[in-house]
Coordinates of C-alpha atoms and ligand atoms in Angstrom, one line a residue:
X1 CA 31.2 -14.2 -7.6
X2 CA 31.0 -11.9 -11.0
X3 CA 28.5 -9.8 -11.7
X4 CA 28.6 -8.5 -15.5
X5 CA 32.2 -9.5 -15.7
X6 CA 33.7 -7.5 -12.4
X7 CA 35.0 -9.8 -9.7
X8 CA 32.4 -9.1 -6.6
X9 CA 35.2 -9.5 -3.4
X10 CA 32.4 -8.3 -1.0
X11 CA 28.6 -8.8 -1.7
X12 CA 26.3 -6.2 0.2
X13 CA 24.9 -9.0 1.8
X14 CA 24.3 -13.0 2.3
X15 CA 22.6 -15.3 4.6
X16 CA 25.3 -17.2 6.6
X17 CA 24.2 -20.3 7.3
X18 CA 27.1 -21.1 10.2
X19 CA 24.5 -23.2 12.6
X20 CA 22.7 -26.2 12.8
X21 CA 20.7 -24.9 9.3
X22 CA 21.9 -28.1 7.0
X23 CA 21.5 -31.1 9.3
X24 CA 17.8 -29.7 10.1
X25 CA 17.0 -29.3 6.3
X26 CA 17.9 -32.6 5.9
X27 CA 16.1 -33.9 8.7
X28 CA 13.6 -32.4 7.7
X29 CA 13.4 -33.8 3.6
X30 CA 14.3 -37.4 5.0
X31 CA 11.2 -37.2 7.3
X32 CA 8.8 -36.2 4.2
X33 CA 7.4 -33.0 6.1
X34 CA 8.2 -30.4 3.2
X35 CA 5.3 -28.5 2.5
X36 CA 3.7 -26.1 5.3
X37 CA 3.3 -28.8 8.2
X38 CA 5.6 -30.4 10.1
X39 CA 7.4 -29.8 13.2
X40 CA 10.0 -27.6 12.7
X41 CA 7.4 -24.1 12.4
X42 CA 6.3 -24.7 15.4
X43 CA 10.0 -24.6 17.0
X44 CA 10.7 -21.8 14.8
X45 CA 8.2 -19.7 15.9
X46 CA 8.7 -20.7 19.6
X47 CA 12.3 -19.8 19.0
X48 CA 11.1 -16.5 17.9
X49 CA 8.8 -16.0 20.9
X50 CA 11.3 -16.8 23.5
X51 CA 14.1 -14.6 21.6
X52 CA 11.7 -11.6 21.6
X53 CA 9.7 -11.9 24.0
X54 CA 6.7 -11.7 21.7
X55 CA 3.5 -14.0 22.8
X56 CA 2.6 -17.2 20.1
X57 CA 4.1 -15.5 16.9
X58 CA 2.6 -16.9 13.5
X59 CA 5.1 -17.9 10.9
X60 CA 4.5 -17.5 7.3
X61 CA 5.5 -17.3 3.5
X62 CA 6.9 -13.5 3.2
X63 CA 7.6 -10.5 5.1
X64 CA 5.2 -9.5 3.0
X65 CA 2.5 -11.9 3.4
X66 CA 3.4 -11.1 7.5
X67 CA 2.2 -7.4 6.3
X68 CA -0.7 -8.4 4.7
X69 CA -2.1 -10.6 7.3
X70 CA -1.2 -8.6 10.3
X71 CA -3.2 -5.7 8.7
X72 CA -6.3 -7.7 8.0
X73 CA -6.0 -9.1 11.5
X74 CA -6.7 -5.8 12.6
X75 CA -9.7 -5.1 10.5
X76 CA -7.9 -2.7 7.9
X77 CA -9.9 -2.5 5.0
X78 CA -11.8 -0.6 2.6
X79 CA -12.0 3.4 3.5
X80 CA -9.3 3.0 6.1
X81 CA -6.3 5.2 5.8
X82 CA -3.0 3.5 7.2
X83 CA -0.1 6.2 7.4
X84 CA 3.3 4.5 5.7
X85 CA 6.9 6.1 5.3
X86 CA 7.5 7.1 2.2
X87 CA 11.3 6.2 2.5
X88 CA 11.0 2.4 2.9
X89 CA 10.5 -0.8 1.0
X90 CA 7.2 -0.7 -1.0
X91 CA 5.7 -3.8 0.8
X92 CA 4.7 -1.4 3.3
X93 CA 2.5 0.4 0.7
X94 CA 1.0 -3.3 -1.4
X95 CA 0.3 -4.8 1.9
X96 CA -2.3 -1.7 2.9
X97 CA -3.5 -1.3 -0.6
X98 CA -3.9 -5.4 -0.5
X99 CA -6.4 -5.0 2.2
X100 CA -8.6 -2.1 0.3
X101 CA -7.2 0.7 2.6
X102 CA -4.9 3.4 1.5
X103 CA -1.5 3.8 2.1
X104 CA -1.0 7.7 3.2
X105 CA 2.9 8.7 3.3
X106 CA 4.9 10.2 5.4
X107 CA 8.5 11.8 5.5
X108 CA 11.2 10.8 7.6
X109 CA 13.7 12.5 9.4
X110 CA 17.1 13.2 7.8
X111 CA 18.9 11.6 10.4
X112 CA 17.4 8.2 11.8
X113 CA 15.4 7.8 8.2
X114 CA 12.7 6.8 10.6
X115 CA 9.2 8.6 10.4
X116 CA 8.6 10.8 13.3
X117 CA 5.8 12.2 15.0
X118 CA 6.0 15.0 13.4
X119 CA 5.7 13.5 9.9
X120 CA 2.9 11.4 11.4
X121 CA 0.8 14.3 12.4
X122 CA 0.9 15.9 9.0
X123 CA -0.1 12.5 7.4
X124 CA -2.8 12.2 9.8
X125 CA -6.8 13.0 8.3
X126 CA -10.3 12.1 9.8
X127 CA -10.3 8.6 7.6
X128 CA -6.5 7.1 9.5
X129 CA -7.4 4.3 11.2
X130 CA -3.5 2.9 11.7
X131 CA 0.2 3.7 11.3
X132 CA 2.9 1.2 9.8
X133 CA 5.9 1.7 11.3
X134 CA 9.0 0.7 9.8
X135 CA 12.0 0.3 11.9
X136 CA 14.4 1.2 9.1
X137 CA 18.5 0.0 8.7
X138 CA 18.1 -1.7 12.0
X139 CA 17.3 1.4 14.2
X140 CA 14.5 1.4 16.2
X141 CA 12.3 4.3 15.8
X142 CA 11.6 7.1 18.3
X143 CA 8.3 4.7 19.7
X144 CA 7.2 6.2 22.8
X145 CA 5.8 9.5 20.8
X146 CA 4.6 7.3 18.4
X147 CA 2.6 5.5 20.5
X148 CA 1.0 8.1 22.9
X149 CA 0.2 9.6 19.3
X150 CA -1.7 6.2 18.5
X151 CA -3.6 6.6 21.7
X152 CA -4.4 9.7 21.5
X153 CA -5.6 9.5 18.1
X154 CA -7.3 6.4 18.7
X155 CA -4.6 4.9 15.8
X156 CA -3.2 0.7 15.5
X157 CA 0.1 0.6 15.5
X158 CA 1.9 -1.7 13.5
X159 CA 5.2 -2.2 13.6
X160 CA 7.4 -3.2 10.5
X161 CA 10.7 -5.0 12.2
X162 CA 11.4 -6.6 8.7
X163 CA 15.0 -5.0 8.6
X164 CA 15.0 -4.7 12.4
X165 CA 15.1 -8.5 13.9
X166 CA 16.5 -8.5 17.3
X167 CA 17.0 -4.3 17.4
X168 CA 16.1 -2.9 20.6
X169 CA 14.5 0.3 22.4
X170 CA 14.5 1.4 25.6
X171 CA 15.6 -2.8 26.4
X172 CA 12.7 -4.1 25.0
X173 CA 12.6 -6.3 21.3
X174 CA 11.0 -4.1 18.5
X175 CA 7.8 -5.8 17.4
X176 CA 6.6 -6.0 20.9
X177 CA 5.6 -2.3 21.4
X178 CA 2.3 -1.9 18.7
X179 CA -1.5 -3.6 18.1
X180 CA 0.8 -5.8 15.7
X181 CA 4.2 -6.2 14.2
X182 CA 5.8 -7.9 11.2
X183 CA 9.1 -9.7 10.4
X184 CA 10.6 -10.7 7.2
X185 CA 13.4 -13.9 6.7
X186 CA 14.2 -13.0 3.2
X187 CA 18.2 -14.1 2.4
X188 CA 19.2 -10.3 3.1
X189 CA 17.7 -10.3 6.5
X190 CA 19.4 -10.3 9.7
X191 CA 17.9 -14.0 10.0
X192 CA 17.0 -15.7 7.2
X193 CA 14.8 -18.7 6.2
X194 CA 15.5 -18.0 2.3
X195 CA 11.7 -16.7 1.9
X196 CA 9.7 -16.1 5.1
X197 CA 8.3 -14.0 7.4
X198 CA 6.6 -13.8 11.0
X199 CA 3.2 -11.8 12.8
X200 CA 2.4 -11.3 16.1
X201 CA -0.7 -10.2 17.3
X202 CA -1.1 -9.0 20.2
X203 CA -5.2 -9.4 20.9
X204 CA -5.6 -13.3 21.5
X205 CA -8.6 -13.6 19.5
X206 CA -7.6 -11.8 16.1
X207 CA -4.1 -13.5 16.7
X208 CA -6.2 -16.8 16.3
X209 CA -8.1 -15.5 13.3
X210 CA -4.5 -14.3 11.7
X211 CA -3.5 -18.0 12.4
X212 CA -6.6 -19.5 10.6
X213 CA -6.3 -17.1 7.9
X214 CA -2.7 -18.4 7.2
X215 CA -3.9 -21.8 5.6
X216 CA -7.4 -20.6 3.9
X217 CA -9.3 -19.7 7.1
X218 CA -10.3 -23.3 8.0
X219 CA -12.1 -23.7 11.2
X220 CA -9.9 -25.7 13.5
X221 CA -12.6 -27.8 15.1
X222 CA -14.3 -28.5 11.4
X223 CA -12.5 -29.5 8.7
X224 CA -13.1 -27.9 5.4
X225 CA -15.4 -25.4 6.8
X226 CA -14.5 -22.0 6.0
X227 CA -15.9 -19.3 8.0
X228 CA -13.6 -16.6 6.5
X229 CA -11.9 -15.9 3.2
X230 CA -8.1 -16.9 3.7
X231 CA -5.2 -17.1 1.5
X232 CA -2.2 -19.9 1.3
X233 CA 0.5 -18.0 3.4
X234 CA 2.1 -21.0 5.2
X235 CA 5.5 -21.3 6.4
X236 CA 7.1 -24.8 5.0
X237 CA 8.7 -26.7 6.9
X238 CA 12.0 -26.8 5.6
X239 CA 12.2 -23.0 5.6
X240 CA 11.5 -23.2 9.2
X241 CA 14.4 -25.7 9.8
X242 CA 16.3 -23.6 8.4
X243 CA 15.3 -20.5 10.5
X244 CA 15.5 -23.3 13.8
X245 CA 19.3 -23.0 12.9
X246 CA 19.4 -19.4 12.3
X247 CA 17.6 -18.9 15.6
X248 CA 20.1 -21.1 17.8
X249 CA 22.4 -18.3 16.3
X250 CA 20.7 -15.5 16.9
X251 CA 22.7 -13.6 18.8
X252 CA 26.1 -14.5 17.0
X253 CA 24.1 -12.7 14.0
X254 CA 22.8 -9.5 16.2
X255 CA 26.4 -9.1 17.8
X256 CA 28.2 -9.4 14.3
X257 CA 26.4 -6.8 12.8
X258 CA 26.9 -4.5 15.9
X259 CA 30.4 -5.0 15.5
X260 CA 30.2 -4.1 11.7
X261 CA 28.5 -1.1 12.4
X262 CA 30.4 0.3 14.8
X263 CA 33.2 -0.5 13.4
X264 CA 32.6 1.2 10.0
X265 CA 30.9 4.0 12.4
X266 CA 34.8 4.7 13.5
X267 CA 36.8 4.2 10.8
X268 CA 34.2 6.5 8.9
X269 CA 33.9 9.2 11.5
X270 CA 36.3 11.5 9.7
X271 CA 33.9 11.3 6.9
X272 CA 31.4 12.3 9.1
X273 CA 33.4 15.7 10.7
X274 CA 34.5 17.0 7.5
X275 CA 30.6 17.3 7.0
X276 CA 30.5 14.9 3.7
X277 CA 28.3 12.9 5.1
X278 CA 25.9 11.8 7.5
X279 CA 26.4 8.3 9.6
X280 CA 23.7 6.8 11.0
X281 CA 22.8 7.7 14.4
X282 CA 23.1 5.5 17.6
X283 CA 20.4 7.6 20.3
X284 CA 21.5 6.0 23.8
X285 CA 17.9 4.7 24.2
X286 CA 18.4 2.6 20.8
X287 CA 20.6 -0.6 20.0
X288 CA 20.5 -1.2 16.3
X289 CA 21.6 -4.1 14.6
X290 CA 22.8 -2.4 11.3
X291 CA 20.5 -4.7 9.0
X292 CA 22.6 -2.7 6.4
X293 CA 25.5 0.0 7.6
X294 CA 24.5 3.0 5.5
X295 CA 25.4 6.2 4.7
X296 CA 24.1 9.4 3.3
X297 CA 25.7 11.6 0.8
X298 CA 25.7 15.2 1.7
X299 CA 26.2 16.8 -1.9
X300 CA 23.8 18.5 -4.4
X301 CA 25.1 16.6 -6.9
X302 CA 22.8 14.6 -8.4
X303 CA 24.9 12.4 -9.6
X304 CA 27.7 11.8 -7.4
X305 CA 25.7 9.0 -5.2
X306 CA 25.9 6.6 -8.3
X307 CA 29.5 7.7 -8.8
X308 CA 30.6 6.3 -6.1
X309 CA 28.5 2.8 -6.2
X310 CA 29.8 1.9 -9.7
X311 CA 33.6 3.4 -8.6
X312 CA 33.1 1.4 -5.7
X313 CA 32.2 -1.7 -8.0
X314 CA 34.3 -1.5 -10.9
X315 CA 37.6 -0.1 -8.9
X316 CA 37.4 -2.3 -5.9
X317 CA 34.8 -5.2 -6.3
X318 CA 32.9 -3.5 -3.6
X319 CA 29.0 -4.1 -4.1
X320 CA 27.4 -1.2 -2.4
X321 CA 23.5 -0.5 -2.8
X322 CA 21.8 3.1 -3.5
X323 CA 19.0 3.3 -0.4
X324 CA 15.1 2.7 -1.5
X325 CA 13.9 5.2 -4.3
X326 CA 10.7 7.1 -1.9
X327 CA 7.5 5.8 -2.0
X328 CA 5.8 8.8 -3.6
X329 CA 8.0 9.0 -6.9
X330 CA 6.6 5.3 -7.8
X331 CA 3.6 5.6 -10.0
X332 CA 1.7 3.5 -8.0
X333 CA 1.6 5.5 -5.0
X334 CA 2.7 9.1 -6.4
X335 CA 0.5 12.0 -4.4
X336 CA 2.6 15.4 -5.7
X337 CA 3.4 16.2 -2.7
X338 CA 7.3 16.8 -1.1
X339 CA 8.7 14.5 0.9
X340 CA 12.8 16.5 1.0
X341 CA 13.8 14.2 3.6
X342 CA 13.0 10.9 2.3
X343 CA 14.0 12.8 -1.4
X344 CA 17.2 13.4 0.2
X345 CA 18.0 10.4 1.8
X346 CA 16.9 8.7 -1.5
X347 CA 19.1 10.2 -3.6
X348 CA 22.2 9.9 -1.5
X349 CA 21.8 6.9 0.2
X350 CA 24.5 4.0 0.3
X351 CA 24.4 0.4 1.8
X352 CA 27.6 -0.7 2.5
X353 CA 28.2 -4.4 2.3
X354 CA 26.9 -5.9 5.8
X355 CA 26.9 -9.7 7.1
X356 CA 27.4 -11.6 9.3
X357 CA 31.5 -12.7 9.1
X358 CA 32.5 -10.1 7.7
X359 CA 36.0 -9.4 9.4
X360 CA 37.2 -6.4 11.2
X361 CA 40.2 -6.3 8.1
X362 CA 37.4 -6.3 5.7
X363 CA 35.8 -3.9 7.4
X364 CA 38.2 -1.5 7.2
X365 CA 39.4 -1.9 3.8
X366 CA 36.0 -1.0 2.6
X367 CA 35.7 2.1 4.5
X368 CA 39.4 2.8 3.5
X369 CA 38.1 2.5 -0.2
X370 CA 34.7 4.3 1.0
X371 CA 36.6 7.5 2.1
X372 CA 38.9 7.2 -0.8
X373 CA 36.0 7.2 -3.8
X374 CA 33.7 9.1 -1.4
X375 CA 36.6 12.1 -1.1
X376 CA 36.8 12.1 -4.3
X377 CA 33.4 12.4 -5.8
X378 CA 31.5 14.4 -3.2
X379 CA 34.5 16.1 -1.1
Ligands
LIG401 C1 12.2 -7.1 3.3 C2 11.1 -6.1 3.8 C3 9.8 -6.4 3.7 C4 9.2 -7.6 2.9 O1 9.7 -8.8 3.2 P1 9.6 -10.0 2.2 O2 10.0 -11.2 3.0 O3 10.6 -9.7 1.1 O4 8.3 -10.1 1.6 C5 8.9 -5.5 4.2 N1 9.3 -4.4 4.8 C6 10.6 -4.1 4.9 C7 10.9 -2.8 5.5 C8 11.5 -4.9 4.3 O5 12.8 -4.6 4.4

């Protein structure tokens, strides 16, 4: 693959389609049902349930759309304050402002690049009705503290698992701790449907209202009656086949990228004691699945972080990624004031090339050209 005329030997990341993914697409265009009925979402998102252990999950267009929804679900709306990371993707923030509410930041920590109580508390105000909570690089956040904050506040939790599919803490499936949780199938994601996403709910009744809101808020027993406003956030069924094949994968996908990350954990530990920069951390009460394997910079060099990406590029065909640019230095959701955590992960973040296949030789030739460049430019 070439990307402005450099050979690309490793992308940061693809969906690997290894299963069952082709013949179910197929079946799926030969039987007519394209669009957003058909059998196939149905298995999907029972293959979902089963996996994590999340009751009746509803399957739609986006991780986004999965935001969006599971946020109205929960009555989040105009006046509301919903507490987001600043150090994540900015769907977080569009899906509260979607609803009329307002997306308050947070910082994270320096080490997990998870929010933290801590950061919660000084988000918190009289108006904060909910917290998202992303579940960043595959690492679970701390949750327990985050959710005997909720209760005592009297806060929703919602839990963003877009990037953390399959991660666990404390044994149990992330996504299946808050009020609500989100998932995202995008072609980067740990399982993929191309586009796609997935809610569950955990209150029965708004889980059915989520459902109807999916496809226009129809009432089920009356057809073309429309109690509520909805929006078109179905699922099609051939994304869904698609994700039927992931899903019989599932675990090949979560063990490959825990062998990725620990491996590039070792063969970049050295990295790590000569202080240059931080790995990410593995608490005993966590198993990530490295959506990503990332690490952080630890320079005051401004510059050096996009050193190494295009050295990395240019020198060894090595597509790395710099981490998310924070939340609060985008226009849209700028508040003036300091986030240093999420500034400082956000300026020396890298995303080393992660997916599923990727071979223990590979693996180690990256992170041999990774300590190389890295040395070299922030030593
Ligand atoms: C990918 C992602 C989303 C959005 O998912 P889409 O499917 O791209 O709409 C939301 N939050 C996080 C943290 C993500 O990584």
């Amino acid at each position: 693959m070439k990307s402005r005329n450099v050979e690309i030997r490793y992308q940061c990341s693809k969906p690997v389609l290894a299963g069952r993914e082709e013949e179910y697409v197929r079946e799926a265009v030969s039987s007519g049902w394209i669009s957003g009925a058909g059998p196939y979402i149905g298995q999907f998102e029972r293959g979902v349930s089963d996996y994590l252990g999340v009751e009746d999950p509803i399957a739609v267009s986006s991780g986004t759309a999965a935001l969006h929804l599971a946020l109205l679900g929960l009555g989040l709306g105009d006046g509301d304050e919903v507490i987001v990371p600043s150090f994540t993707f900015v769907a977080c923030a569009n899906a509260v402002s979607y609803c009329g509410a307002t997306p308050v930041l947070a910082d994270c920590d320096r080490l997990s690049w998870n929010v933290t109580v801590d950061s919660l508390r000084a988000a918190f105000s009289a108006r904060t009705r909910a917290v998202l909570l992303a579940h960043l690089y595959g690492l679970p956040a701390d949750i327990d503290p985050v959710l005997d904050f909720c209760r005592s506040e009297k806060l929703l939790l919602i839990e963003d698992c877009a990037q953390s599919f399959g991660a666990r803490y404390k044994g149990r499936a992330v996504g299946s701790f808050g009020d609500a949780a989100a998932w995202s199938f995008y072609g980067n994601k740990v399982v993929s449907t191309g586009e796609g996403g997935m809610i569950f709910v955990r209150d029965p009744e708004k889980r059915g209202q989520v459902r109807r809101m999916r496809s226009q808020g129809m009432d089920p027993s009356r057809h073309h009656w429309y109690p509520v406003k909805g929006f078109n956030y179905r699922m099609t069924n051939v994304a869904a086949a698609i994700g039927c094949g992931q899903m019989e994968m599932a675990d090949y996908h979560v063990e490959e990228r825990k062998r990725i990350g620990r491996r590039y954990g070792a063969n970049l530990a050295d990295l790590e004691t000569g202080n240059t920069v931080h790995l990410p951390v593995r608490p005993a009460d966590r198993m990530s699945v490295f959506w990503l394997f990332g690490l952080v910079l630890k320079t005051q060099d401004p510059e050096a972080r996009d050193r190494v990406i295009r050295r990395l590029l240019l020198e060894k065909g090595i597509q790395a990624r710099p981490f998310y640019i924070p939340l609060h230095r985008l226009p849209m959701y700028a508040s003036g004031l300091p986030f240093p955590n999420a500034d400082f992960i956000g300026n020396n973040g890298i995303a080393l090339p992660t997916y599923s296949g990727l071979a223990d030789e590979d693996v180690d030739w990256i992170s041999g050209a990774v300590s190389e460049i890295v040395r070299e430019e922030a030593g």
